[in-house]
PDB file of C-alpha atoms in Angstrom:
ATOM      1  CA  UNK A   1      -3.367 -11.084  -9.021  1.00 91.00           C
ATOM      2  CA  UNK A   2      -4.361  -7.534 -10.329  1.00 97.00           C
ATOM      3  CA  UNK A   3      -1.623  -5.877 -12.263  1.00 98.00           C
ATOM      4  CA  UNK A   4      -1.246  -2.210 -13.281  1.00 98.00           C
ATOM      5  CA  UNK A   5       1.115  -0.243 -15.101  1.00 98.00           C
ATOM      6  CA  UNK A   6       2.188   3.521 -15.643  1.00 98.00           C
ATOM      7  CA  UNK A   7       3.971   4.295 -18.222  1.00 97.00           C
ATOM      8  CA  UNK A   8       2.946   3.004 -21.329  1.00 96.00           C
ATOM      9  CA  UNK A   9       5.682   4.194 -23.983  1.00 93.00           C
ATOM     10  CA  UNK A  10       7.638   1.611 -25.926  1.00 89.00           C
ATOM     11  CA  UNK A  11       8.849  -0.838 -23.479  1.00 94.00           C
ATOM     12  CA  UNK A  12       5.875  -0.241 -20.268  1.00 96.00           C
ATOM     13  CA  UNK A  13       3.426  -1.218 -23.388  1.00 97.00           C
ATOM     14  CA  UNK A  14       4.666  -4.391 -24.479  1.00 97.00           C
ATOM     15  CA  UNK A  15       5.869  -5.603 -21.267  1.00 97.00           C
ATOM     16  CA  UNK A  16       1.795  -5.222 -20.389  1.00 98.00           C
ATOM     17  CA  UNK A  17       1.272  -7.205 -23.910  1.00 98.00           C
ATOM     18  CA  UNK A  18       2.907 -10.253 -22.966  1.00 98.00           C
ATOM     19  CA  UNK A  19       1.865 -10.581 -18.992  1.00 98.00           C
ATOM     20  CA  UNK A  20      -1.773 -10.351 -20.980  1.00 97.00           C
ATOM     21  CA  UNK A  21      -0.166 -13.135 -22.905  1.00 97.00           C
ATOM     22  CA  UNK A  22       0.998 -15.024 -20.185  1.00 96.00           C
ATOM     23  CA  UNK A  23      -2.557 -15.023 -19.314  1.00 96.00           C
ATOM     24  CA  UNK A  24      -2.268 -12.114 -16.653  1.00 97.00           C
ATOM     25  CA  UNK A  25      -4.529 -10.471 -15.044  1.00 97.00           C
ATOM     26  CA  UNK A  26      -3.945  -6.767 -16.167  1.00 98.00           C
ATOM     27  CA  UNK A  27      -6.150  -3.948 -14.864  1.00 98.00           C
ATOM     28  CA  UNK A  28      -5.292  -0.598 -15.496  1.00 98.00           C
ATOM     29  CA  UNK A  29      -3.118   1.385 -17.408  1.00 98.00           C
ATOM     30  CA  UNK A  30      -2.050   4.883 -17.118  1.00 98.00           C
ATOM     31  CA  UNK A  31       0.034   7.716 -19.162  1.00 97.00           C
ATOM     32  CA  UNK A  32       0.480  11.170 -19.484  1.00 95.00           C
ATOM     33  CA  UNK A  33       0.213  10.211 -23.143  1.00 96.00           C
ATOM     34  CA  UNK A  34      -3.963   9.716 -22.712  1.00 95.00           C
ATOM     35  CA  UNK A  35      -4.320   8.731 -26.170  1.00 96.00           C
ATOM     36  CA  UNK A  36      -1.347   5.708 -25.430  1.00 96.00           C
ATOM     37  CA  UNK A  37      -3.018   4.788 -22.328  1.00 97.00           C
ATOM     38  CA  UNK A  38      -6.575   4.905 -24.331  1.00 97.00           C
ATOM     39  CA  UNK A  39      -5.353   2.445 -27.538  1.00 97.00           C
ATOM     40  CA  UNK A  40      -3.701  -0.061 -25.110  1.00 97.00           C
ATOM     41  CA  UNK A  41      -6.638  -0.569 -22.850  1.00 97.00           C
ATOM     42  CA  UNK A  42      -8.777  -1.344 -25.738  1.00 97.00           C
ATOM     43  CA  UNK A  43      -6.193  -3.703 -26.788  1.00 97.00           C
ATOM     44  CA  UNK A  44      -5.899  -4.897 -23.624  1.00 97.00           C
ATOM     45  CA  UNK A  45      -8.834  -5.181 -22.534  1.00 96.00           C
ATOM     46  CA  UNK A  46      -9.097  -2.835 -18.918  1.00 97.00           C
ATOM     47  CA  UNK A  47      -9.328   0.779 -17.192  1.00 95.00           C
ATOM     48  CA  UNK A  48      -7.140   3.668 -18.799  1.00 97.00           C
ATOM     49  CA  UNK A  49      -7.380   5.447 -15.858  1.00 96.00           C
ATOM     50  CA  UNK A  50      -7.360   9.272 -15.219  1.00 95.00           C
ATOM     51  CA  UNK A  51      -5.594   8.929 -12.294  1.00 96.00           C
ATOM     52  CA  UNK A  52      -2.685   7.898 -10.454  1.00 97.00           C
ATOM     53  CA  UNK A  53      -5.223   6.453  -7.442  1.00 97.00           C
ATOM     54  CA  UNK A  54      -7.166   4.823  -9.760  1.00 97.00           C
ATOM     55  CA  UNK A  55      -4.407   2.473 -10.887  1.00 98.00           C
ATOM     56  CA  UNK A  56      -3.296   1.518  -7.005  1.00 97.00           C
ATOM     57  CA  UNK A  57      -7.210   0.838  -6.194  1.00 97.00           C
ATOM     58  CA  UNK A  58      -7.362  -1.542  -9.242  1.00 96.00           C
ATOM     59  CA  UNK A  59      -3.927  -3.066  -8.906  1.00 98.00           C
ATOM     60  CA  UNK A  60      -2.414  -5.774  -6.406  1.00 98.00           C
ATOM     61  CA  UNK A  61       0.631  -5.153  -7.999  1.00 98.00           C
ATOM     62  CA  UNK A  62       2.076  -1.718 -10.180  1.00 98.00           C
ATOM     63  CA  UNK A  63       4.979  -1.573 -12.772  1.00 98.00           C
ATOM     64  CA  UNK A  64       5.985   2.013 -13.267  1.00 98.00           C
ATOM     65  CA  UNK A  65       8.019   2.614 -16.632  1.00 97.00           C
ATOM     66  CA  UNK A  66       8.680   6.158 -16.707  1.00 95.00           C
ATOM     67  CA  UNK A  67      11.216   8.677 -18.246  1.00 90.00           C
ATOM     68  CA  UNK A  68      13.215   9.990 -15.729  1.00 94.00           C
ATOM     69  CA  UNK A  69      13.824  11.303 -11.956  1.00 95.00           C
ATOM     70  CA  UNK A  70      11.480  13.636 -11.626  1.00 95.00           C
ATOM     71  CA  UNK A  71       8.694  11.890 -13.277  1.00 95.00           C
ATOM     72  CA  UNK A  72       9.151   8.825 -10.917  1.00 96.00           C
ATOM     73  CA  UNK A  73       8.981  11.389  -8.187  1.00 96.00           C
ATOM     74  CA  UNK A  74       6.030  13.243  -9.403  1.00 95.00           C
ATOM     75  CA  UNK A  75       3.757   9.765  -9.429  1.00 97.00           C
ATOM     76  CA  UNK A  76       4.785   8.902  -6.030  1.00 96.00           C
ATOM     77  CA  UNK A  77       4.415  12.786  -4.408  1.00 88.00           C
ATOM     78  CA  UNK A  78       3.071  12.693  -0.851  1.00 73.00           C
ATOM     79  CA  UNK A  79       0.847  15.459  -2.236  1.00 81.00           C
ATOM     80  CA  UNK A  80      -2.209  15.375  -4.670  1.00 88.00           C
ATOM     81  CA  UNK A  81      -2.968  12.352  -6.885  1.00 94.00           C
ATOM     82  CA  UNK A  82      -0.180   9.629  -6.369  1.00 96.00           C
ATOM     83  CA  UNK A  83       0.318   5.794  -6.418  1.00 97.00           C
ATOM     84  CA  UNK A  84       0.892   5.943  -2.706  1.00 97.00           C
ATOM     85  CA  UNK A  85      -3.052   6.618  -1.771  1.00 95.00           C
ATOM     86  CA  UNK A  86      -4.458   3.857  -0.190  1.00 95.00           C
ATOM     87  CA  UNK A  87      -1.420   1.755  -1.455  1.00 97.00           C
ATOM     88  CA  UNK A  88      -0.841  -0.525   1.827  1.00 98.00           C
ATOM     89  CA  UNK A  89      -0.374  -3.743   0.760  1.00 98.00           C
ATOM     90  CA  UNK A  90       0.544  -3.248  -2.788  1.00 98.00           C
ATOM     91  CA  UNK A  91       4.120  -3.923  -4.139  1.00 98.00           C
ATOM     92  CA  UNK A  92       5.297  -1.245  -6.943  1.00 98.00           C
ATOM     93  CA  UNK A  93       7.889  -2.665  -9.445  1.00 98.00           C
ATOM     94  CA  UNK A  94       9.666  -0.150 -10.711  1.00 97.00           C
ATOM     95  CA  UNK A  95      11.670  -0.470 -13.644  1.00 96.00           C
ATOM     96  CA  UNK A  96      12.769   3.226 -15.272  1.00 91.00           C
ATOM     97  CA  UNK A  97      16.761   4.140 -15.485  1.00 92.00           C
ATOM     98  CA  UNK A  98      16.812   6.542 -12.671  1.00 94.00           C
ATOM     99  CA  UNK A  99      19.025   7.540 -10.312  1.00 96.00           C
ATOM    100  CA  UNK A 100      19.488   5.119  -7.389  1.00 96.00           C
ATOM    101  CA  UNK A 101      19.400   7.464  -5.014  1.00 96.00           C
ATOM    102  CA  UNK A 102      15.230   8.102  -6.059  1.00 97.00           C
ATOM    103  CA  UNK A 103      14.978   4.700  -5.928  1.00 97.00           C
ATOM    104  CA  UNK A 104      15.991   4.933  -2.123  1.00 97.00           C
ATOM    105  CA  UNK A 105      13.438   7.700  -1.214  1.00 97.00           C
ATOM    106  CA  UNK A 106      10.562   5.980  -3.371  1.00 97.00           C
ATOM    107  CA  UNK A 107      10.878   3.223  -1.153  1.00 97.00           C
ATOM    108  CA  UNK A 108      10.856   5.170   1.943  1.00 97.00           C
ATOM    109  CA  UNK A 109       7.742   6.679   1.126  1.00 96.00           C
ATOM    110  CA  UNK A 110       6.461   3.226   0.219  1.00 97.00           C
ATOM    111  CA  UNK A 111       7.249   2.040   2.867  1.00 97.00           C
ATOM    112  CA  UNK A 112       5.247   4.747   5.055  1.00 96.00           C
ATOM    113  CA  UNK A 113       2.657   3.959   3.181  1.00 96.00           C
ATOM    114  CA  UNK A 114       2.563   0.358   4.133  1.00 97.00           C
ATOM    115  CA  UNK A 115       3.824  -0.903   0.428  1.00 98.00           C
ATOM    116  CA  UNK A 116       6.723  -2.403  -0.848  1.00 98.00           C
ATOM    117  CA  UNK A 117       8.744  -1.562  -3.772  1.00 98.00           C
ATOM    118  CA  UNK A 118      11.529  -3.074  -5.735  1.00 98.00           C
ATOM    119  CA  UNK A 119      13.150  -1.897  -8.656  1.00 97.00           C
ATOM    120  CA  UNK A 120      13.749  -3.907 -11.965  1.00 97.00           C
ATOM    121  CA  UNK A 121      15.955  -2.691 -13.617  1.00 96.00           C
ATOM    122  CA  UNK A 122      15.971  -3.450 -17.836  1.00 94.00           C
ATOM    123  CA  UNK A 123      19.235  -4.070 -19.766  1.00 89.00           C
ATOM    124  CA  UNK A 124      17.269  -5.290 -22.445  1.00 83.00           C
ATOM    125  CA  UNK A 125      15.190  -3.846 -25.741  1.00 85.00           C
ATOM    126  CA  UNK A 126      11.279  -3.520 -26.958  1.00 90.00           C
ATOM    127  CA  UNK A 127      11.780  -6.443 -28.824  1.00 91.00           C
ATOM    128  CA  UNK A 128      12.786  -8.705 -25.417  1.00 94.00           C
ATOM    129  CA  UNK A 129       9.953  -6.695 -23.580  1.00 95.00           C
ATOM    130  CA  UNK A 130       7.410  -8.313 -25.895  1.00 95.00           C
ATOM    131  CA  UNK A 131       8.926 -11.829 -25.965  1.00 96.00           C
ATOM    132  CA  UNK A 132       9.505 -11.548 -22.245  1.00 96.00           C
ATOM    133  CA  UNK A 133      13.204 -12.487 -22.644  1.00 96.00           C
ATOM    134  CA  UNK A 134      14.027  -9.093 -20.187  1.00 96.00           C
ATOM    135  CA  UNK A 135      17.918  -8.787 -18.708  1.00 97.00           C
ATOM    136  CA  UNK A 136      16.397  -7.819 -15.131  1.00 98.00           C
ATOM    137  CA  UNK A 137      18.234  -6.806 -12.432  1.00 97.00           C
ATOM    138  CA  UNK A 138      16.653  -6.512  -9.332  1.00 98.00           C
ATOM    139  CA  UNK A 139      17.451  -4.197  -5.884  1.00 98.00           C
ATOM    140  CA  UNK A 140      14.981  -4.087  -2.654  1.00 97.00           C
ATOM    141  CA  UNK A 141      14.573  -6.585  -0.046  1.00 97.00           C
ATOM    142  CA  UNK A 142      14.198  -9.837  -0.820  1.00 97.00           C
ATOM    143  CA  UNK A 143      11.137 -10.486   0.622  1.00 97.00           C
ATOM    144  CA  UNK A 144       9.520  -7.884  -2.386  1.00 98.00           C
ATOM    145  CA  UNK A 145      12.176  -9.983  -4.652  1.00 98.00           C
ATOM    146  CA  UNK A 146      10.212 -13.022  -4.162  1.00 97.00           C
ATOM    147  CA  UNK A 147       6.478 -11.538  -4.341  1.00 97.00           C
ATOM    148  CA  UNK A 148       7.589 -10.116  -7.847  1.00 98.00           C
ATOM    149  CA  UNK A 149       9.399 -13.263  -9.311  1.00 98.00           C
ATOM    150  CA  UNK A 150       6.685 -15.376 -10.743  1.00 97.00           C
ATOM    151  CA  UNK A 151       5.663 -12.257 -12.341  1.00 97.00           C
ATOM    152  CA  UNK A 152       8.882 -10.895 -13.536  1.00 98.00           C
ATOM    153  CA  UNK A 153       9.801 -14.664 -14.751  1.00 97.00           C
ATOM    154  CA  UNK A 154       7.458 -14.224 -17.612  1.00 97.00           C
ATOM    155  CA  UNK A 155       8.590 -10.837 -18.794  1.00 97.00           C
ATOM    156  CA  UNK A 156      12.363 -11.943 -18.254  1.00 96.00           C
ATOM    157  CA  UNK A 157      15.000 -14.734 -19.450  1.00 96.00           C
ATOM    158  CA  UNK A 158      17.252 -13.497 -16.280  1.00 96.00           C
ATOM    159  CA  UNK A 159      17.042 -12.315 -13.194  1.00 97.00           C
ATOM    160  CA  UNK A 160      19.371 -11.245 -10.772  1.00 97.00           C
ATOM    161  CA  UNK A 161      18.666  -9.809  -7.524  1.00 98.00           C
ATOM    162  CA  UNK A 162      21.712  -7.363  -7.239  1.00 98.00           C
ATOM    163  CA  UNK A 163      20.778  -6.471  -3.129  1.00 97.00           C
ATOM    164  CA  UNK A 164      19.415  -3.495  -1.280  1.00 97.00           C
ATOM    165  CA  UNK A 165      17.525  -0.554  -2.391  1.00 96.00           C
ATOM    166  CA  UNK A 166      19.599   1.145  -5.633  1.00 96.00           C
ATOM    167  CA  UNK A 167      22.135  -1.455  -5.761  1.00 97.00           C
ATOM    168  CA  UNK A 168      20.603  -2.629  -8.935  1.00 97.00           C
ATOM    169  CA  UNK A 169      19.869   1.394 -10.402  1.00 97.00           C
ATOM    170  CA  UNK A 170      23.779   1.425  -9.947  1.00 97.00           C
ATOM    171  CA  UNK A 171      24.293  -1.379 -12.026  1.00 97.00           C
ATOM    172  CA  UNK A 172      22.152  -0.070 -14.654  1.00 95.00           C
ATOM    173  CA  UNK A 173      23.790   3.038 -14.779  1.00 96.00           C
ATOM    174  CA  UNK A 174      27.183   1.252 -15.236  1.00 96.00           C
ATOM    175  CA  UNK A 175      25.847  -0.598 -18.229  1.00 95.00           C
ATOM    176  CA  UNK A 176      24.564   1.951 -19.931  1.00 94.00           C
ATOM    177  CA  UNK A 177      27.397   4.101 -19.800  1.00 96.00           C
ATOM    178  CA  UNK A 178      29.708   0.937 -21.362  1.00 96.00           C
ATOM    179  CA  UNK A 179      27.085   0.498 -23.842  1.00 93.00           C
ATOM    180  CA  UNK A 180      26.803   4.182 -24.950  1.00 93.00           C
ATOM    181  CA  UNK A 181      30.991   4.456 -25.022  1.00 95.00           C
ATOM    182  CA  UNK A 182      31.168   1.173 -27.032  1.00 94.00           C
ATOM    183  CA  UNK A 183      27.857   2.710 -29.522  1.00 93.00           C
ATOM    184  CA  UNK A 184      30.109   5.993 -30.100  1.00 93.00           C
ATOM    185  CA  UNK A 185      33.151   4.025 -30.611  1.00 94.00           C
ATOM    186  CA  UNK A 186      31.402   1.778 -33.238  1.00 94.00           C
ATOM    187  CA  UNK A 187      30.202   4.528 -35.019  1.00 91.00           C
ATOM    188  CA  UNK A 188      33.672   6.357 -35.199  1.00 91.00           C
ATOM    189  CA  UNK A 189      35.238   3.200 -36.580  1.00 94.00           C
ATOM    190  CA  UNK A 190      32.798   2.556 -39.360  1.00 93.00           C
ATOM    191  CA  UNK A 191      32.736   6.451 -40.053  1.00 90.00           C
ATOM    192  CA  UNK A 192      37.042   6.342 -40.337  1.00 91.00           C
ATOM    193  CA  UNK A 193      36.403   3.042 -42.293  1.00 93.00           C
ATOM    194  CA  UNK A 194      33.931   4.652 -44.690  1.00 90.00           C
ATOM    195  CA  UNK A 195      36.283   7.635 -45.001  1.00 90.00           C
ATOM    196  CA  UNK A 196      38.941   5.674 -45.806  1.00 94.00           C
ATOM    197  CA  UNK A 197      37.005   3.503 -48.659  1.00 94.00           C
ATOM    198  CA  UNK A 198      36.674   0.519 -47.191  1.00 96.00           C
ATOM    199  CA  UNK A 199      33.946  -1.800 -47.630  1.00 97.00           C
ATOM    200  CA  UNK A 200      31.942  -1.611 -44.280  1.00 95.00           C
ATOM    201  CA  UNK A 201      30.406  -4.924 -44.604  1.00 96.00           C
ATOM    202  CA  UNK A 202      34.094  -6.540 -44.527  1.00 97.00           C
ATOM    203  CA  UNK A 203      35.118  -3.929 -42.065  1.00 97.00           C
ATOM    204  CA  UNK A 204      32.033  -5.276 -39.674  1.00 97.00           C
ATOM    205  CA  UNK A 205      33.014  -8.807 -40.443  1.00 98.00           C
ATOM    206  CA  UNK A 206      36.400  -8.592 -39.310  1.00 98.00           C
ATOM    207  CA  UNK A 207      35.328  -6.454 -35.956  1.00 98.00           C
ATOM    208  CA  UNK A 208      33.388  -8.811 -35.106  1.00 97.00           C
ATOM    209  CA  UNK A 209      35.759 -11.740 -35.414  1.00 98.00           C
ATOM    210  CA  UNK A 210      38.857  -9.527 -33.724  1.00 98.00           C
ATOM    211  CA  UNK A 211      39.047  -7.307 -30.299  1.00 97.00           C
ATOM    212  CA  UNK A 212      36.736  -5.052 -32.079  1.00 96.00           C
ATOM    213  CA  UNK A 213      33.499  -7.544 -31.031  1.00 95.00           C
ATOM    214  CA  UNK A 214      31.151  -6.425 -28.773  1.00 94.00           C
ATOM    215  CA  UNK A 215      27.557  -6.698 -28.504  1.00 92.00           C
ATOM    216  CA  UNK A 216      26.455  -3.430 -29.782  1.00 93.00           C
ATOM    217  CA  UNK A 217      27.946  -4.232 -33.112  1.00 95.00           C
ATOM    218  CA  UNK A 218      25.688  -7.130 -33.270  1.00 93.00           C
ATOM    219  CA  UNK A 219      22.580  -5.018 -32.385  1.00 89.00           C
ATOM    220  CA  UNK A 220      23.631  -1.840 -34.100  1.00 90.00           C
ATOM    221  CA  UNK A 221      26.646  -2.035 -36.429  1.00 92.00           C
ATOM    222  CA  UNK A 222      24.829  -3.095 -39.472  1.00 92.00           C
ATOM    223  CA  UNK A 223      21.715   0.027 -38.580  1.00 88.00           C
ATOM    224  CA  UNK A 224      24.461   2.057 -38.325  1.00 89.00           C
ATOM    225  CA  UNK A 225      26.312   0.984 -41.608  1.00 90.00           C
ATOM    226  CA  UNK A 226      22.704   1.750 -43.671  1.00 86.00           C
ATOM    227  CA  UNK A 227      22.025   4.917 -41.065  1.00 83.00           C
ATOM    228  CA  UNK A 228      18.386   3.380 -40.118  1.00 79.00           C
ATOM    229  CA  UNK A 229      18.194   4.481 -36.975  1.00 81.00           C
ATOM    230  CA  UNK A 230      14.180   3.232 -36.288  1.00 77.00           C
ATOM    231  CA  UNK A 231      14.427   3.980 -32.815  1.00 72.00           C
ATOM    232  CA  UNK A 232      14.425   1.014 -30.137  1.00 77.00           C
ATOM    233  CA  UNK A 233      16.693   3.109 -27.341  1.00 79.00           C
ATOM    234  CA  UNK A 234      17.326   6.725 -27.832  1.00 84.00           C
ATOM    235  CA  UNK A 235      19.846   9.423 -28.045  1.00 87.00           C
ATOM    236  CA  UNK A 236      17.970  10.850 -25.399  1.00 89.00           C
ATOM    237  CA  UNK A 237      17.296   8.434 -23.240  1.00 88.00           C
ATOM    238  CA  UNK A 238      21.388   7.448 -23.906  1.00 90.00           C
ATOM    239  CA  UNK A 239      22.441  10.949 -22.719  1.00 93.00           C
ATOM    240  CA  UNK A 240      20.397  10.984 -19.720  1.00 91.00           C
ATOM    241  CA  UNK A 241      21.729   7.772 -18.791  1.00 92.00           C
ATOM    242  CA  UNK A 242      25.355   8.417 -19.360  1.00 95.00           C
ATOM    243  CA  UNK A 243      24.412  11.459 -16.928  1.00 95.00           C
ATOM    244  CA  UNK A 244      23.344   9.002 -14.101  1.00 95.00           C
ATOM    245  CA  UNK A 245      26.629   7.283 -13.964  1.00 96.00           C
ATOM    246  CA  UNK A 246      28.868  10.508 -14.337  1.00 97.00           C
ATOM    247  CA  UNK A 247      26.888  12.039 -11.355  1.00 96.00           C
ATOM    248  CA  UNK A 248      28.019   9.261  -9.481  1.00 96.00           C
ATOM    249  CA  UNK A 249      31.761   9.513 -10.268  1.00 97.00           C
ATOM    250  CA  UNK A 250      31.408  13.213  -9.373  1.00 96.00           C
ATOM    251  CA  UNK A 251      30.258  12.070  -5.848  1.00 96.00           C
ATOM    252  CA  UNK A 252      32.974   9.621  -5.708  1.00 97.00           C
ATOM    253  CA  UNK A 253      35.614  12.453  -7.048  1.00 98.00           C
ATOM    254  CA  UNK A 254      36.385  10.376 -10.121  1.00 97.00           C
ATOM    255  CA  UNK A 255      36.960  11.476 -13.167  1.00 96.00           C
ATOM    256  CA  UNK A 256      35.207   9.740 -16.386  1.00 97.00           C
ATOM    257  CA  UNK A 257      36.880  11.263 -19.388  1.00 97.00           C
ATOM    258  CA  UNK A 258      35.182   8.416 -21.987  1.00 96.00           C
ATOM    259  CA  UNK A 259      31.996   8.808 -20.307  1.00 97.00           C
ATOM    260  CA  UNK A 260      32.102  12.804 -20.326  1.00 96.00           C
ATOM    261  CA  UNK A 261      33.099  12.707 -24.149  1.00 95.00           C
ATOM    262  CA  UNK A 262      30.274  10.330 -24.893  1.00 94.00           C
ATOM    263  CA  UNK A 263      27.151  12.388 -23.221  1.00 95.00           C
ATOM    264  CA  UNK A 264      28.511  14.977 -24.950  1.00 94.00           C
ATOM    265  CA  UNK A 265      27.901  13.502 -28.574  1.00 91.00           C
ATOM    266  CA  UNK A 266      24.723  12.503 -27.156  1.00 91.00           C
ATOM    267  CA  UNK A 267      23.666  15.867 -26.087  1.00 94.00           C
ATOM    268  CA  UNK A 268      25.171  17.205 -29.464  1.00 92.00           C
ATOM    269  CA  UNK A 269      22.615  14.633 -31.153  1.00 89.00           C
ATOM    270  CA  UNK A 270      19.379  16.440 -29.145  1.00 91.00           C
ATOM    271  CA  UNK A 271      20.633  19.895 -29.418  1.00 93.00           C
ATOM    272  CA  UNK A 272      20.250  19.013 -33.307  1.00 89.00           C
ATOM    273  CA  UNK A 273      17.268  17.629 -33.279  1.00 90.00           C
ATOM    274  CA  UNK A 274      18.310  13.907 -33.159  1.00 84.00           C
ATOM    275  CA  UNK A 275      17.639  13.053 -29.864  1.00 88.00           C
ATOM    276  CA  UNK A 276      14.639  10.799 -30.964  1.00 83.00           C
ATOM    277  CA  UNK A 277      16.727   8.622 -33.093  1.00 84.00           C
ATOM    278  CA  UNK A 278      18.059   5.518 -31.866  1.00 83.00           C
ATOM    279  CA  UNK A 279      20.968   5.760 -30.326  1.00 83.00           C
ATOM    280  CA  UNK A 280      22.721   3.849 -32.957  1.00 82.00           C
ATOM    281  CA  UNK A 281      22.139   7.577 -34.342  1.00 81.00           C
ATOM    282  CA  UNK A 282      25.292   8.742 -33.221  1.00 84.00           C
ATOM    283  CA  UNK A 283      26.837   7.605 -36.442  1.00 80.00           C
ATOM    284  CA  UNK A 284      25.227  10.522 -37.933  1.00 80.00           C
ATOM    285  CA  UNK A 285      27.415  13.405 -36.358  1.00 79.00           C
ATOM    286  CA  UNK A 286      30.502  10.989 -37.374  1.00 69.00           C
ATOM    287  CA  UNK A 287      29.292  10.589 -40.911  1.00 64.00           C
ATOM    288  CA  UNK A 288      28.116  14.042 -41.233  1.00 64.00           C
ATOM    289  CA  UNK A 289      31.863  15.178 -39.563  1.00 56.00           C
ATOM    290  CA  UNK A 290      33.461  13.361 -42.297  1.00 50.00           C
ATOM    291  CA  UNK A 291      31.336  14.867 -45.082  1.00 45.00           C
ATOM    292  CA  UNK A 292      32.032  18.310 -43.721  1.00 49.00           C
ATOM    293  CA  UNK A 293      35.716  17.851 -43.614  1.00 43.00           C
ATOM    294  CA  UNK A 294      35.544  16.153 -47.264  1.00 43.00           C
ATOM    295  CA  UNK A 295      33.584  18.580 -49.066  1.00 44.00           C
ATOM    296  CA  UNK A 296      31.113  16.433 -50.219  1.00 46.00           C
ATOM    297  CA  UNK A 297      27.262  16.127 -49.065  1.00 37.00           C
ATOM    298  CA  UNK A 298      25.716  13.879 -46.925  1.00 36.00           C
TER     299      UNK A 298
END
């Protein structure tokens, strides 16, 4: 089976490095970032292709890891170079945090095109993309479900088909916006902590043996502690997704106050210049509030 992929960033790149290490059969590769696309078919070993078409011509099947809604709509227009030329037949796995609602057009216009789609959704890290020990959660029918699972079984450690079309996106929005409220309430703890003199490495010890646990304090608590923020998810990416799942509470009427207060840090990290930091980041504005307030300098 042929095996494409567009979107070759942090996680569509590795998640290409182990199927080649599972001894798949990977084709071609595409990214607005030519130079990305170039360096990782060398490595790789197939096409970087200039073009959307290219990728569905060389491809049986096409993971598409891209940044947001309106890329994900851009590569499958029904106008100019798109996956959906000559794409009957082919089965599109699309894992990018985008609004579920995309996900439900995409497949419409898949499905006019005589394709398939299925979205796979990623609560998981770069890291897990290269070992292929993925969270993926899964929405489509379940016919597409079971093309893609000896596939998506060596890029994941779970899998759970959530149901229909966007089911899964509005899982993954849901997640997200827990994780990013639990990152900014990590970050405020440790900041009052270090305000208050206490030792942080006690201070995460005890969190994590109290109430205070959670599993961003084993991924990012100690990063945040020694502010390395080497980016693995970021502030941008955290914003955009906290924006998915409040847009979905608006259409619902509800109110998200935690949520709201969180994209707003988030969007207070871009707006100065931080939005390329992990988002484990987000200690920064609570460090850097506390050194205003004190006097002293960051």
């Amino acid at each position: 089976m042929n095996i494409g992929f567009v979107g070759v960033g942090r996680m569509g790149a590795n998640m290409a490095r182990r199927l080649k290490d599972r001894q798949c059969h990977i084709t071609a590769v595409y990214d607005t970032n030519r130079a990305a696309a170039t360096a990782l078919a060398a490595e790789l070993g197939c096409a970087a292709s200039q073009d959307l078409s290219e990728v569905t011509a060389e491809s049986d099947v096409i993971f598409t890891v891209v940044t947001d809604d309106a890329a994900m709509r851009e590569i499958f227009s029904d106008a100019g170079d798109n996956l959906l030329v000559n794409a009957r037949g082919k089965l599109f796995i699309n894992c990018a945090t985008i609004s579920p609602q995309v996900h439900l057009d995409v497949e419409k216009l898949a499905r006019k095109a005589g394709a398939q789609t299925l979205e796979a959704c990623m609560a998981s890290s770069i890291t897990q993309a290269r070992e292929g020990s993925l969270y993926l959660m899964c929405g489509g029918s379940e016919d597409a479900f079971r093309k893609a699972e000896p596939i998506l079984k060596e890029l994941g450690s779970t899998l759970r088909f959530i149901g229909k079309a966007g089911e899964a996106a509005k899982v993954k929005a849901l997640v997200n916006m827990v994780m990013n409220i639990n990152t900014a309430g990590l970050a405020e703890g440790l900041a009052l902590g270090a305000a208050l003199g206490l030792d942080l490495e006690m201070l995460r010890k005890v969190f994590s043996q109290t109430g205070a646990a959670s599993r961003v304090l084993e991924t990012d608590g100690e990063d945040m502690q020694n502010r390395e923020h080497t980016c693995f998810f970021s502030a941008a990416h955290a914003a955009k997704d906290s924006g998915i799942a409040l847009d979905l509470a608006r259409g619902l009427g509800l109110d998200l106050p935690l949520a709201h207060a969180t994209k707003e840090q988030y969007d207070r990290m871009i707006a100065e210049g931080l939005g390329e930091l992990d988002k484990s980041g987000i200690a920064e504005l609570t460090f850097k509030d506390r050194y205003k307030h004190s006097g002293d300098h960051v």
